[in-house]
Every structure is written in structure tokens, then in C-alpha cells.
PDB file of C-alpha atoms and ligand atoms in Angstrom:
ATOM      1  CA  MET A   1      40.816 -34.989  55.091  1.00  0.00           C
ATOM      2  CA  ARG A   2      43.594 -32.668  56.846  1.00  0.00           C
ATOM      3  CA  ALA A   3      45.500 -33.952  59.353  1.00  0.00           C
ATOM      4  CA  GLU A   4      44.360 -32.386  62.742  1.00  0.00           C
ATOM      5  CA  VAL A   5      47.107 -29.767  63.520  1.00  0.00           C
ATOM      6  CA  HIS A   6      46.785 -28.685  67.524  1.00  0.00           C
ATOM      7  CA  ILE A   7      47.691 -24.673  67.937  1.00  0.00           C
ATOM      8  CA  ASN A   8      47.428 -23.236  71.166  1.00  0.00           C
ATOM      9  CA  PRO A   9      44.709 -20.510  70.732  1.00  0.00           C
ATOM     10  CA  ASP A  10      47.289 -18.132  72.717  1.00  0.00           C
ATOM     11  CA  GLN A  11      49.134 -18.219  69.209  1.00  0.00           C
ATOM     12  CA  VAL A  12      46.402 -17.657  67.397  1.00  0.00           C
ATOM     13  CA  GLY A  13      45.298 -14.297  65.633  1.00  0.00           C
ATOM     14  CA  PHE A  14      41.450 -13.490  64.684  1.00  0.00           C
ATOM     15  CA  LEU A  15      41.787 -10.684  62.105  1.00  0.00           C
ATOM     16  CA  PHE A  16      38.480  -8.737  61.417  1.00  0.00           C
ATOM     17  CA  ASP A  17      37.303  -6.764  58.564  1.00  0.00           C
ATOM     18  CA  LEU A  18      35.266  -3.816  59.836  1.00  0.00           C
ATOM     19  CA  ASP A  19      32.651  -2.736  57.616  1.00  0.00           C
ATOM     20  CA  GLY A  20      29.883  -5.339  56.792  1.00  0.00           C
ATOM     21  CA  VAL A  21      31.299  -7.903  59.492  1.00  0.00           C
ATOM     22  CA  LEU A  22      31.392  -6.185  62.985  1.00  0.00           C
ATOM     23  CA  VAL A  23      28.649  -3.352  61.837  1.00  0.00           C
ATOM     24  CA  ASP A  24      26.561  -2.823  59.021  1.00  0.00           C
ATOM     25  CA  THR A  25      27.871   0.285  57.276  1.00  0.00           C
ATOM     26  CA  ALA A  26      28.533  -1.946  54.353  1.00  0.00           C
ATOM     27  CA  ARG A  27      25.053  -0.309  52.841  1.00  0.00           C
ATOM     28  CA  PHE A  28      25.864   3.146  54.572  1.00  0.00           C
ATOM     29  CA  HIS A  29      28.827   3.069  51.959  1.00  0.00           C
ATOM     30  CA  PHE A  30      26.445   1.810  49.287  1.00  0.00           C
ATOM     31  CA  GLN A  31      24.132   4.461  49.806  1.00  0.00           C
ATOM     32  CA  ALA A  32      26.759   7.654  49.942  1.00  0.00           C
ATOM     33  CA  TRP A  33      28.199   5.930  46.776  1.00  0.00           C
ATOM     34  CA  ARG A  34      25.333   5.607  45.048  1.00  0.00           C
ATOM     35  CA  GLN A  35      24.110   9.217  45.793  1.00  0.00           C
ATOM     36  CA  LEU A  36      27.263  10.236  44.468  1.00  0.00           C
ATOM     37  CA  ALA A  37      27.155   8.236  41.311  1.00  0.00           C
ATOM     38  CA  GLN A  38      23.609   9.504  40.702  1.00  0.00           C
ATOM     39  CA  GLU A  39      24.997  13.477  41.684  1.00  0.00           C
ATOM     40  CA  LEU A  40      27.367  12.804  38.807  1.00  0.00           C
ATOM     41  CA  GLY A  41      24.624  11.334  36.359  1.00  0.00           C
ATOM     42  CA  SER A  42      25.426   8.072  36.786  1.00  0.00           C
ATOM     43  CA  ASP A  43      24.354   4.870  38.879  1.00  0.00           C
ATOM     44  CA  PHE A  44      25.612   1.492  39.699  1.00  0.00           C
ATOM     45  CA  THR A  45      24.151  -1.735  40.472  1.00  0.00           C
ATOM     46  CA  GLU A  46      24.322  -3.933  43.891  1.00  0.00           C
ATOM     47  CA  ALA A  47      26.207  -6.622  42.052  1.00  0.00           C
ATOM     48  CA  GLN A  48      28.527  -3.853  41.232  1.00  0.00           C
ATOM     49  CA  ASN A  49      28.642  -2.878  44.593  1.00  0.00           C
ATOM     50  CA  GLU A  50      30.173  -6.008  45.981  1.00  0.00           C
ATOM     51  CA  GLN A  51      33.146  -4.782  43.737  1.00  0.00           C
ATOM     52  CA  LEU A  52      33.750  -1.596  46.352  1.00  0.00           C
ATOM     53  CA  LYS A  53      33.513  -3.567  49.163  1.00  0.00           C
ATOM     54  CA  GLY A  54      36.959  -3.528  51.266  1.00  0.00           C
ATOM     55  CA  VAL A  55      38.346  -1.350  48.316  1.00  0.00           C
ATOM     56  CA  SER A  56      40.098   1.980  49.369  1.00  0.00           C
ATOM     57  CA  ARG A  57      37.942   5.501  49.192  1.00  0.00           C
ATOM     58  CA  LYS A  58      40.103   6.082  46.021  1.00  0.00           C
ATOM     59  CA  GLU A  59      40.005   3.033  44.098  1.00  0.00           C
ATOM     60  CA  SER A  60      36.067   2.955  44.575  1.00  0.00           C
ATOM     61  CA  LEU A  61      35.624   6.389  43.453  1.00  0.00           C
ATOM     62  CA  GLU A  62      37.854   5.372  40.512  1.00  0.00           C
ATOM     63  CA  LYS A  63      35.929   2.098  39.894  1.00  0.00           C
ATOM     64  CA  ILE A  64      32.570   4.342  39.687  1.00  0.00           C
ATOM     65  CA  LEU A  65      33.948   6.691  37.260  1.00  0.00           C
ATOM     66  CA  ASN A  66      35.259   3.667  34.946  1.00  0.00           C
ATOM     67  CA  TRP A  67      31.510   2.200  35.207  1.00  0.00           C
ATOM     68  CA  GLY A  68      30.089   5.824  34.570  1.00  0.00           C
ATOM     69  CA  GLY A  69      32.808   6.362  31.658  1.00  0.00           C
ATOM     70  CA  ILE A  70      33.128   9.759  33.604  1.00  0.00           C
ATOM     71  CA  ARG A  71      36.546  11.828  33.627  1.00  0.00           C
ATOM     72  CA  LEU A  72      37.245  14.112  36.443  1.00  0.00           C
ATOM     73  CA  ASN A  73      40.492  16.425  37.015  1.00  0.00           C
ATOM     74  CA  LYS A  74      42.218  15.985  40.040  1.00  0.00           C
ATOM     75  CA  GLN A  75      40.452  18.707  42.104  1.00  0.00           C
ATOM     76  CA  ASP A  76      37.120  17.800  41.234  1.00  0.00           C
ATOM     77  CA  PHE A  77      37.909  13.913  42.028  1.00  0.00           C
ATOM     78  CA  GLU A  78      39.208  15.317  45.675  1.00  0.00           C
ATOM     79  CA  HIS A  79      35.884  17.179  45.933  1.00  0.00           C
ATOM     80  CA  TYR A  80      33.616  14.477  45.106  1.00  0.00           C
ATOM     81  CA  MET A  81      35.527  12.232  47.815  1.00  0.00           C
ATOM     82  CA  ALA A  82      35.530  14.199  50.450  1.00  0.00           C
ATOM     83  CA  LEU A  83      31.394  14.720  49.566  1.00  0.00           C
ATOM     84  CA  LYS A  84      30.758  11.036  49.692  1.00  0.00           C
ATOM     85  CA  ASN A  85      32.738  10.880  52.788  1.00  0.00           C
ATOM     86  CA  GLU A  86      30.521  13.697  54.304  1.00  0.00           C
ATOM     87  CA  TRP A  87      27.390  11.805  53.289  1.00  0.00           C
ATOM     88  CA  TYR A  88      29.109   8.860  54.723  1.00  0.00           C
ATOM     89  CA  LEU A  89      30.144  10.628  58.480  1.00  0.00           C
ATOM     90  CA  GLU A  90      26.111  11.797  58.177  1.00  0.00           C
ATOM     91  CA  LEU A  91      25.137   8.072  58.560  1.00  0.00           C
ATOM     92  CA  VAL A  92      27.747   7.005  60.233  1.00  0.00           C
ATOM     93  CA  ARG A  93      26.765   9.179  63.556  1.00  0.00           C
ATOM     94  CA  THR A  94      23.687   7.747  63.879  1.00  0.00           C
ATOM     95  CA  LEU A  95      25.217   4.599  65.034  1.00  0.00           C
ATOM     96  CA  THR A  96      25.409   3.163  68.408  1.00  0.00           C
ATOM     97  CA  PRO A  97      25.894  -0.118  70.057  1.00  0.00           C
ATOM     98  CA  SER A  98      22.825  -1.505  69.089  1.00  0.00           C
ATOM     99  CA  ASP A  99      23.895  -1.818  65.234  1.00  0.00           C
ATOM    100  CA  ILE A 100      26.664  -3.811  65.961  1.00  0.00           C
ATOM    101  CA  LEU A 101      25.909  -7.184  63.678  1.00  0.00           C
ATOM    102  CA  PRO A 102      24.684 -10.379  65.468  1.00  0.00           C
ATOM    103  CA  GLY A 103      26.687 -12.175  67.091  1.00  0.00           C
ATOM    104  CA  ALA A 104      29.672 -10.231  66.965  1.00  0.00           C
ATOM    105  CA  GLU A 105      30.217  -8.875  70.224  1.00  0.00           C
ATOM    106  CA  ALA A 106      29.450 -12.150  71.745  1.00  0.00           C
ATOM    107  CA  PHE A 107      32.217 -13.803  69.162  1.00  0.00           C
ATOM    108  CA  LEU A 108      35.152 -11.246  70.395  1.00  0.00           C
ATOM    109  CA  ILE A 109      34.555 -11.964  74.068  1.00  0.00           C
ATOM    110  CA  GLU A 110      34.363 -15.649  73.854  1.00  0.00           C
ATOM    111  CA  ALA A 111      37.489 -15.714  71.469  1.00  0.00           C
ATOM    112  CA  ARG A 112      39.259 -13.214  73.823  1.00  0.00           C
ATOM    113  CA  ASN A 113      38.132 -15.531  76.980  1.00  0.00           C
ATOM    114  CA  GLN A 114      40.231 -18.036  74.868  1.00  0.00           C
ATOM    115  CA  GLY A 115      43.219 -16.191  74.934  1.00  0.00           C
ATOM    116  CA  ILE A 116      42.938 -15.657  71.145  1.00  0.00           C
ATOM    117  CA  GLY A 117      44.715 -12.528  69.865  1.00  0.00           C
ATOM    118  CA  ILE A 118      41.951 -10.251  68.286  1.00  0.00           C
ATOM    119  CA  ALA A 119      42.767  -6.955  65.893  1.00  0.00           C
ATOM    120  CA  LEU A 120      41.166  -4.908  63.214  1.00  0.00           C
ATOM    121  CA  GLY A 121      42.279  -5.138  59.445  1.00  0.00           C
ATOM    122  CA  SER A 122      40.010  -2.432  57.611  1.00  0.00           C
ATOM    123  CA  ALA A 123      40.336  -0.185  54.625  1.00  0.00           C
ATOM    124  CA  SER A 124      38.539   2.478  56.206  1.00  0.00           C
ATOM    125  CA  LYS A 125      40.228   5.749  57.537  1.00  0.00           C
ATOM    126  CA  ASN A 126      36.878   6.103  59.679  1.00  0.00           C
ATOM    127  CA  ALA A 127      37.291   2.918  61.618  1.00  0.00           C
ATOM    128  CA  VAL A 128      38.217   4.127  65.254  1.00  0.00           C
ATOM    129  CA  LEU A 129      35.423   6.574  65.418  1.00  0.00           C
ATOM    130  CA  ILE A 130      33.540   3.580  64.494  1.00  0.00           C
ATOM    131  CA  LEU A 131      34.746   1.453  67.318  1.00  0.00           C
ATOM    132  CA  GLU A 132      34.136   4.542  69.473  1.00  0.00           C
ATOM    133  CA  GLN A 133      30.672   4.859  68.537  1.00  0.00           C
ATOM    134  CA  LEU A 134      29.907   0.932  69.127  1.00  0.00           C
ATOM    135  CA  LYS A 135      32.326   0.987  72.070  1.00  0.00           C
ATOM    136  CA  ILE A 136      33.846  -1.959  71.264  1.00  0.00           C
ATOM    137  CA  ASP A 137      37.530  -0.624  71.110  1.00  0.00           C
ATOM    138  CA  HIS A 138      38.409  -2.604  74.393  1.00  0.00           C
ATOM    139  CA  LEU A 139      37.688  -5.976  72.656  1.00  0.00           C
ATOM    140  CA  LEU A 140      40.497  -5.386  70.301  1.00  0.00           C
ATOM    141  CA  ASP A 141      44.271  -5.747  70.936  1.00  0.00           C
ATOM    142  CA  ALA A 142      45.577  -3.952  67.608  1.00  0.00           C
ATOM    143  CA  VAL A 143      43.752  -1.511  65.307  1.00  0.00           C
ATOM    144  CA  ILE A 144      45.266  -1.271  62.096  1.00  0.00           C
ATOM    145  CA  ASP A 145      42.962   0.628  59.462  1.00  0.00           C
ATOM    146  CA  GLY A 146      43.093   2.646  56.162  1.00  0.00           C
ATOM    147  CA  THR A 147      45.405   5.439  57.925  1.00  0.00           C
ATOM    148  CA  GLN A 148      48.242   2.673  58.291  1.00  0.00           C
ATOM    149  CA  VAL A 149      48.551   1.063  54.751  1.00  0.00           C
ATOM    150  CA  GLU A 150      49.631   2.017  51.459  1.00  0.00           C
ATOM    151  CA  ARG A 151      48.088  -0.609  49.337  1.00  0.00           C
ATOM    152  CA  SER A 152      44.246  -1.472  49.579  1.00  0.00           C
ATOM    153  CA  LYS A 153      42.780  -4.964  49.426  1.00  0.00           C
ATOM    154  CA  PRO A 154      43.506  -7.756  47.841  1.00  0.00           C
ATOM    155  CA  HIS A 155      46.932  -6.708  48.879  1.00  0.00           C
ATOM    156  CA  PRO A 156      47.504  -8.359  52.157  1.00  0.00           C
ATOM    157  CA  GLU A 157      49.212  -5.318  53.971  1.00  0.00           C
ATOM    158  CA  VAL A 158      46.625  -4.475  56.206  1.00  0.00           C
ATOM    159  CA  PHE A 159      46.390  -8.247  57.668  1.00  0.00           C
ATOM    160  CA  LEU A 160      50.040  -8.900  57.978  1.00  0.00           C
ATOM    161  CA  LYS A 161      50.375  -5.916  59.924  1.00  0.00           C
ATOM    162  CA  GLY A 162      47.367  -7.067  62.013  1.00  0.00           C
ATOM    163  CA  ALA A 163      49.457 -10.225  62.637  1.00  0.00           C
ATOM    164  CA  ARG A 164      52.469  -8.500  63.248  1.00  0.00           C
ATOM    165  CA  ALA A 165      50.944  -6.377  65.589  1.00  0.00           C
ATOM    166  CA  LEU A 166      49.606  -9.111  67.241  1.00  0.00           C
ATOM    167  CA  GLY A 167      52.836 -11.103  67.451  1.00  0.00           C
ATOM    168  CA  LYS A 168      51.322 -13.954  65.320  1.00  0.00           C
ATOM    169  CA  GLU A 169      52.252 -16.080  62.591  1.00  0.00           C
ATOM    170  CA  PRO A 170      49.917 -15.345  59.051  1.00  0.00           C
ATOM    171  CA  ALA A 171      49.568 -19.465  59.195  1.00  0.00           C
ATOM    172  CA  HIS A 172      47.999 -19.243  62.812  1.00  0.00           C
ATOM    173  CA  CYS A 173      45.607 -16.259  61.354  1.00  0.00           C
ATOM    174  CA  VAL A 174      41.785 -16.170  60.894  1.00  0.00           C
ATOM    175  CA  VAL A 175      40.462 -13.327  58.696  1.00  0.00           C
ATOM    176  CA  PHE A 176      36.748 -12.581  59.128  1.00  0.00           C
ATOM    177  CA  GLU A 177      35.452 -10.874  55.803  1.00  0.00           C
ATOM    178  CA  ASP A 178      32.556  -9.614  53.870  1.00  0.00           C
ATOM    179  CA  ALA A 179      34.371  -8.615  50.611  1.00  0.00           C
ATOM    180  CA  VAL A 180      35.930 -10.624  47.491  1.00  0.00           C
ATOM    181  CA  ALA A 181      38.864  -8.292  48.084  1.00  0.00           C
ATOM    182  CA  GLY A 182      39.244  -9.232  51.682  1.00  0.00           C
ATOM    183  CA  ILE A 183      39.155 -13.185  50.963  1.00  0.00           C
ATOM    184  CA  GLU A 184      41.909 -12.730  48.528  1.00  0.00           C
ATOM    185  CA  ALA A 185      43.802 -10.528  50.927  1.00  0.00           C
ATOM    186  CA  ALA A 186      43.747 -13.243  53.315  1.00  0.00           C
ATOM    187  CA  LYS A 187      44.966 -16.131  51.283  1.00  0.00           C
ATOM    188  CA  ALA A 188      48.056 -13.897  49.383  1.00  0.00           C
ATOM    189  CA  GLY A 189      48.882 -13.165  53.096  1.00  0.00           C
ATOM    190  CA  GLY A 190      48.915 -17.144  53.956  1.00  0.00           C
ATOM    191  CA  MET A 191      45.951 -16.972  56.119  1.00  0.00           C
ATOM    192  CA  ARG A 192      42.928 -18.766  56.606  1.00  0.00           C
ATOM    193  CA  SER A 193      39.616 -16.840  55.979  1.00  0.00           C
ATOM    194  CA  ILE A 194      35.605 -17.212  56.922  1.00  0.00           C
ATOM    195  CA  GLY A 195      33.380 -15.197  54.759  1.00  0.00           C
ATOM    196  CA  ILE A 196      30.721 -13.410  56.334  1.00  0.00           C
ATOM    197  CA  GLY A 197      27.901 -13.416  53.814  1.00  0.00           C
ATOM    198  CA  THR A 198      27.182 -15.916  51.123  1.00  0.00           C
ATOM    199  CA  ASP A 199      28.723 -18.501  49.012  1.00  0.00           C
ATOM    200  CA  ASP A 200      27.660 -17.027  45.515  1.00  0.00           C
ATOM    201  CA  ASN A 201      30.383 -14.417  45.853  1.00  0.00           C
ATOM    202  CA  LEU A 202      32.601 -15.807  49.497  1.00  0.00           C
ATOM    203  CA  GLY A 203      33.270 -19.475  47.845  1.00  0.00           C
ATOM    204  CA  GLU A 204      36.901 -18.846  48.071  1.00  0.00           C
ATOM    205  CA  ALA A 205      37.132 -18.142  51.939  1.00  0.00           C
ATOM    206  CA  ASP A 206      37.720 -21.992  53.905  1.00  0.00           C
ATOM    207  CA  LEU A 207      34.180 -21.384  55.433  1.00  0.00           C
ATOM    208  CA  VAL A 208      30.969 -18.993  54.659  1.00  0.00           C
ATOM    209  CA  ARG A 209      28.652 -17.914  57.134  1.00  0.00           C
ATOM    210  CA  ALA A 210      25.906 -15.739  57.358  1.00  0.00           C
ATOM    211  CA  SER A 211      26.741 -13.803  60.685  1.00  0.00           C
ATOM    212  CA  LEU A 212      28.906 -14.277  63.483  1.00  0.00           C
ATOM    213  CA  ALA A 213      25.978 -15.513  65.194  1.00  0.00           C
ATOM    214  CA  GLU A 214      26.313 -18.600  63.050  1.00  0.00           C
ATOM    215  CA  VAL A 215      30.574 -19.289  63.732  1.00  0.00           C
ATOM    216  CA  ASN A 216      31.721 -20.519  67.007  1.00  0.00           C
ATOM    217  CA  VAL A 217      35.274 -19.963  68.340  1.00  0.00           C
ATOM    218  CA  GLU A 218      36.076 -23.701  67.939  1.00  0.00           C
ATOM    219  CA  GLU A 219      34.760 -24.198  64.605  1.00  0.00           C
ATOM    220  CA  ALA A 220      37.203 -21.249  63.511  1.00  0.00           C
ATOM    221  CA  LEU A 221      40.214 -22.617  65.297  1.00  0.00           C
ATOM    222  CA  ASN A 222      39.215 -25.958  63.251  1.00  0.00           C
ATOM    223  CA  ILE A 223      40.172 -24.474  60.001  1.00  0.00           C
ATOM    224  CA  LEU A 224      43.714 -23.342  61.028  1.00  0.00           C
TER     225      LEU A 224
HETATM  226  C1  BG6 B   1      36.048  -0.618  53.741  1.00  0.00           C
HETATM  227  C2  BG6 B   1      34.785  -0.774  53.241  1.00  0.00           C
HETATM  228  O1  BG6 B   1      35.856  -1.156  54.797  1.00  0.00           O
HETATM  229  O2  BG6 B   1      36.601   1.045  53.854  1.00  0.00           O
HETATM  230  C3  BG6 B   1      34.881   0.299  51.774  1.00  0.00           C
HETATM  231  O3  BG6 B   1      34.235  -1.987  52.948  1.00  0.00           O
HETATM  232  C4  BG6 B   1      35.442   1.711  52.048  1.00  0.00           C
HETATM  233  O4  BG6 B   1      33.488  -0.013  51.224  1.00  0.00           O
HETATM  234  C5  BG6 B   1      36.978   1.462  52.919  1.00  0.00           C
HETATM  235  O5  BG6 B   1      35.176   1.683  50.998  1.00  0.00           O
HETATM  236  C6  BG6 B   1      37.310   2.839  52.836  1.00  0.00           C
HETATM  237  O6  BG6 B   1      36.255   3.500  54.015  1.00  0.00           O
HETATM  238  P1  BG6 B   1      36.390   5.153  54.385  1.00  0.00           P
HETATM  239  O7  BG6 B   1      35.420   5.035  55.839  1.00  0.00           O
HETATM  240  O8  BG6 B   1      37.988   5.411  54.647  1.00  0.00           O
HETATM  241  O9  BG6 B   1      35.854   5.303  53.268  1.00  0.00           O
HETATM  242 MG1   MG B   2      33.877  -5.422  54.568  1.00  0.00          MG
END
């Protein structure tokens, strides 16, 4: 058993991934990428899709092309990335606050009430738009998204920048993630992590729960 270390909540940062943790856009990414793969005469499975979660738009397309043995020139590559984003944004524009995932808003409010710093750590370049549509931007102290990082998860850059923006030590931060790459990024950054999803792919996290409705703030603080 680990010795109990008491850290004041005001020294703690909670870093949240967006797609698949706060909002159910992970299925929109899957839908739009699959449509694109089919447009290119290919396809991929839901299991393969796990490898796209948390990964940048560019790297996602590279993986899909690899799976299908497809090569594109630079211009076509840019065209298909833009096309996927157009299809994805059509779905994103339908989002309303009712699409916030179960328990997410209550969890953010509870963490704030305890004085914990809260940041977004997302690979998405659409994060600000999505937060505005969900009307939860006021619950975050800092937003680090795909427009501010050079290295994709599993590189820890996005979370290290989040911790820095909050003024917290990485070792005092808990990352909430639905992606394998995101759990790896948390580890690489020296942070604890809570996997939102299932044990079969997120088993490397310090704790795994099906949704934020099934975690409480105390429990999250206890993994530090
Ligand atoms: C991550 C998603 O949050 O954002 C990935 O998990 C996605 O699936 C990545 O590729 C980039 O998103 P966007 O919105 O910039 O294409
Ligand atoms: Mg995600």
C-alpha cells in the first residue's frame, strides 16, 4: 500500500481531454474518418479506431492511409484532411449542452468548488468551438488545444503545458483520458491518470471508470 500523501486541493490540477471525456465527439471523429476511408476505397474497424483517439488530424490520416495501403500526394493529403474536418464540423454544429457526457459538468463544478485547478488538454483544433457550443468554457481555468502544441499525444506536451498554465507540478496533476495515447502521455509527463472507458484498452491508467459520473473528486485526489 502507498503511504498517504496529503496534497492540498489548491496545489492540484485536473487535466481533461475533450473528445470522449467531456463530450461524445469521439463517435463523430470515427464517423467522419470512416466516411473518408470509404471515399478512398478503404475502411477500418472500431478496434483500429482506438489508435486514432487522441491523435492529431494529420497523424490520423497517415494511419488510415497506411492501413489501406494508399498513397496521396501532398495536395490530396491536405484536401482529404480538410474534407474530413468539414464532415466532422457538420456533426459538431449539432452539439448542444445536452451532449455533455454523463457526470462531466457536475464533476468539473465539484472540482472547482474544492479549489482544484482545471485545464483542457486536447489534440483538437476545434476545441474552443466545441466548448462554446457546450457552454462549459467558464468551468476551465486554462485551455490547451491542438493549435498550441507541436507534438501529439503520446508526447506529454499538451498536459505539461496545461500543468504550467495552472501553475501546478506535473506530479500533482491527474489526467482524465479516453485514449490509450492520452494515458501514455500522462505517464510520460509524470502525471497520474484516470481512464474513461474500459479496462481492456485503458488498463495502464491508475484508475478506470466508464464515465465521469462514476468517479468522485475524493477518489481522483486519492490516486495522487
Ligand atoms: C482528439 C481526438 O481529441 O482530437 C482525435 O481524440 C482527433 O480523434 C484530434 O483526431 C484532432 O482533432 P481535430 O478536431 O483537430 O481534427
Ligand atoms: Mg479523447
